[in-house]
Amino acid sequence: MDSVTTPNTRPSVPTDWVHPETCVALDAFFRGFGFEAAEDLAALAAWALEGVTASNVKPQAAVALARARMETWLTRVLDMDAVGEGRLLTRGRAAFVLSDGARFGASVLTRDAVPRELYRALRAAVPVPTPAQVATQMPEQQLVLWPLGERLRRWLRAGQPDMSVSR
């Protein structure tokens, strides 16, 4: 099979301390940010599970840990504290993919310093949220079927104040 069309489902972290399903789930999460290299995926999985001593981490728990780590990193880099449930990760992922942050490798997430070029690109690429919908009432409009007659009416009543007729 061609390696370009075959998806890589091989776990990136050694499975002696983590289940293969957990590794696949973490790889899928970080692939959403544009990371493709096996070394990057392994480093990011280890970064996400850093401090976890239990070897039986379930995939959902591992992805929740990775999500929390990414949200913390995005909060620090993008300086966006109160964004709402899940919106920071969504907007941050979009900015990370748009600015091609994966080309810097996994070290951009695992170390404290963010390259100035990526920092500026991330800030510029953050999508603007759509404004909240507000219910408003449309003003009533009057349909004029005979424009010449309307002009004639206005001309004849030029001295009188014009007022809207509600029907």
Coordinates of C-alpha atoms in Angstrom, one line a residue:
M1 CA 0.0 0.0 0.0
D2 CA 1.0 3.5 -0.6
S3 CA 2.1 5.3 2.6
V4 CA 0.5 8.5 1.6
T5 CA -3.0 7.1 1.4
T6 CA -2.7 4.8 4.4
P7 CA -3.5 6.5 7.7
N8 CA -0.9 6.0 10.4
T9 CA -2.7 4.4 13.3
R10 CA 0.5 3.2 15.0
P11 CA 0.7 4.6 18.5
S12 CA 3.4 7.2 19.0
V13 CA 4.1 6.5 22.7
P14 CA 5.6 3.2 23.9
T15 CA 2.8 1.0 24.9
D16 CA 4.6 -0.5 27.9
W17 CA 3.1 2.2 30.1
V18 CA 0.1 3.4 28.1
H19 CA -2.6 1.4 26.3
P20 CA -2.5 1.5 22.4
E21 CA -6.1 2.9 22.3
T22 CA -5.0 5.8 24.4
C23 CA -2.0 6.6 22.2
V24 CA -4.2 6.5 19.1
A25 CA -6.7 8.9 20.7
L26 CA -3.9 11.3 21.6
D27 CA -2.4 11.1 18.2
A28 CA -5.8 11.9 16.6
F29 CA -6.2 14.9 19.0
F30 CA -2.8 16.3 18.1
R31 CA -3.2 15.6 14.4
G32 CA -6.1 18.1 14.6
F33 CA -3.5 20.7 15.3
G34 CA -1.5 19.8 12.2
F35 CA 1.2 17.6 13.8
E36 CA 2.1 14.6 11.6
A37 CA 5.6 13.5 12.5
A38 CA 5.8 10.4 14.7
E39 CA 8.4 12.1 16.9
D40 CA 6.2 15.1 17.4
L41 CA 3.2 13.0 18.2
A42 CA 5.3 10.9 20.7
A43 CA 6.6 14.0 22.4
L44 CA 3.1 15.6 22.6
A45 CA 1.6 12.4 24.0
A46 CA 4.3 12.3 26.7
W47 CA 3.7 16.0 27.4
A48 CA 0.0 15.5 27.8
L49 CA 0.4 12.5 30.1
E50 CA 3.2 14.1 32.1
G51 CA 2.6 13.5 35.8
V52 CA 0.2 10.6 35.2
T53 CA 1.5 7.6 37.0
A54 CA -1.4 5.2 36.3
S55 CA -0.7 2.9 33.3
N56 CA -4.4 2.3 32.7
V57 CA -5.4 5.8 31.5
K58 CA -8.5 5.5 29.4
P59 CA -8.6 7.3 26.0
Q60 CA -11.2 9.8 27.1
A61 CA -9.3 10.8 30.2
A62 CA -6.1 11.1 28.2
V63 CA -7.7 13.4 25.6
A64 CA -9.3 15.4 28.4
L65 CA -5.8 15.9 29.9
A66 CA -4.4 16.9 26.5
R67 CA -7.3 19.3 26.0
A68 CA -6.6 20.9 29.4
R69 CA -2.9 21.2 28.6
M70 CA -3.7 22.8 25.2
E71 CA -6.2 25.2 26.7
T72 CA -3.7 26.3 29.3
W73 CA -1.0 26.8 26.6
L74 CA -3.5 28.7 24.4
T75 CA -4.6 30.9 27.3
R76 CA -1.0 31.8 28.0
V77 CA -0.1 32.5 24.4
L78 CA -3.3 34.1 23.2
D79 CA -4.0 35.9 26.5
M80 CA -7.7 35.0 26.3
D81 CA -9.1 34.1 29.7
A82 CA -12.9 34.3 29.6
V83 CA -13.9 32.8 26.3
G84 CA -16.5 30.2 27.1
E85 CA -16.8 26.5 27.3
G86 CA -14.7 24.9 24.4
R87 CA -14.5 28.1 22.4
L88 CA -10.8 28.8 23.4
L89 CA -9.8 25.4 22.1
T90 CA -11.8 25.8 18.9
R91 CA -10.5 29.3 18.2
G92 CA -7.0 28.3 19.3
R93 CA -6.9 25.3 17.1
A94 CA -8.1 27.3 14.1
A95 CA -5.4 29.9 14.8
F96 CA -2.7 27.2 15.2
V97 CA -3.6 25.5 12.0
L98 CA -4.0 28.8 10.0
S99 CA -0.6 30.0 11.3
D100 CA 1.0 26.6 10.5
G101 CA 2.3 26.2 14.1
A102 CA 3.0 22.5 13.6
R103 CA 6.0 23.4 11.4
F104 CA 7.8 24.5 14.6
G105 CA 7.5 21.0 16.0
A106 CA 6.3 19.7 19.3
S107 CA 8.9 21.7 21.1
V108 CA 6.8 24.8 20.6
L109 CA 4.3 23.4 23.1
T110 CA 6.6 21.7 25.5
R111 CA 9.0 24.5 26.2
D112 CA 8.2 27.8 27.9
A113 CA 9.3 30.2 25.2
V114 CA 7.2 30.6 22.1
P115 CA 9.0 31.9 19.0
R116 CA 8.1 35.5 18.3
E117 CA 7.1 34.7 14.7
L118 CA 4.6 32.1 15.9
Y119 CA 3.4 34.3 18.6
R120 CA 2.5 37.1 16.2
A121 CA 1.1 34.7 13.6
L122 CA -1.2 33.1 16.3
R123 CA -2.4 36.5 17.5
A124 CA -3.2 37.6 13.9
A125 CA -4.9 34.3 13.0
V126 CA -7.4 34.1 15.9
P127 CA -10.9 34.0 14.3
V128 CA -13.2 36.8 15.4
P129 CA -16.3 35.4 17.1
T130 CA -19.6 36.0 15.5
P131 CA -21.9 38.5 17.4
A132 CA -24.7 37.0 19.5
Q133 CA -28.1 37.1 17.8
V134 CA -30.5 39.6 19.3
A135 CA -34.2 39.6 18.6
T136 CA -35.3 42.9 17.1
Q137 CA -38.6 44.1 15.6
M138 CA -38.5 45.3 12.1
P139 CA -40.2 48.7 11.6
E140 CA -43.4 48.6 9.7
Q141 CA -43.0 49.6 6.0
Q142 CA -45.7 51.0 3.8
L143 CA -46.0 49.8 0.3
V144 CA -46.7 52.5 -2.3
L145 CA -48.3 51.0 -5.4
W146 CA -48.7 54.3 -7.3
P147 CA -45.6 56.5 -6.8
L148 CA -47.0 59.4 -8.9
G149 CA -50.1 59.5 -6.7
E150 CA -47.9 59.5 -3.6
R151 CA -45.9 62.4 -4.9
L152 CA -49.1 64.3 -5.7
R153 CA -50.5 63.6 -2.2
R154 CA -47.2 64.9 -0.6
W155 CA -47.2 68.0 -2.9
L156 CA -50.9 68.9 -2.0
R157 CA -50.1 68.5 1.7
A158 CA -46.8 70.4 1.6
G159 CA -47.9 72.8 4.4
Q160 CA -49.2 70.1 6.7
P161 CA -46.9 67.9 8.8
D162 CA -46.5 64.4 7.2
M163 CA -47.3 61.5 9.4
S164 CA -47.2 57.8 9.0
V165 CA -50.5 56.0 8.4
S166 CA -50.7 52.7 10.2
R167 CA -53.1 50.2 8.8

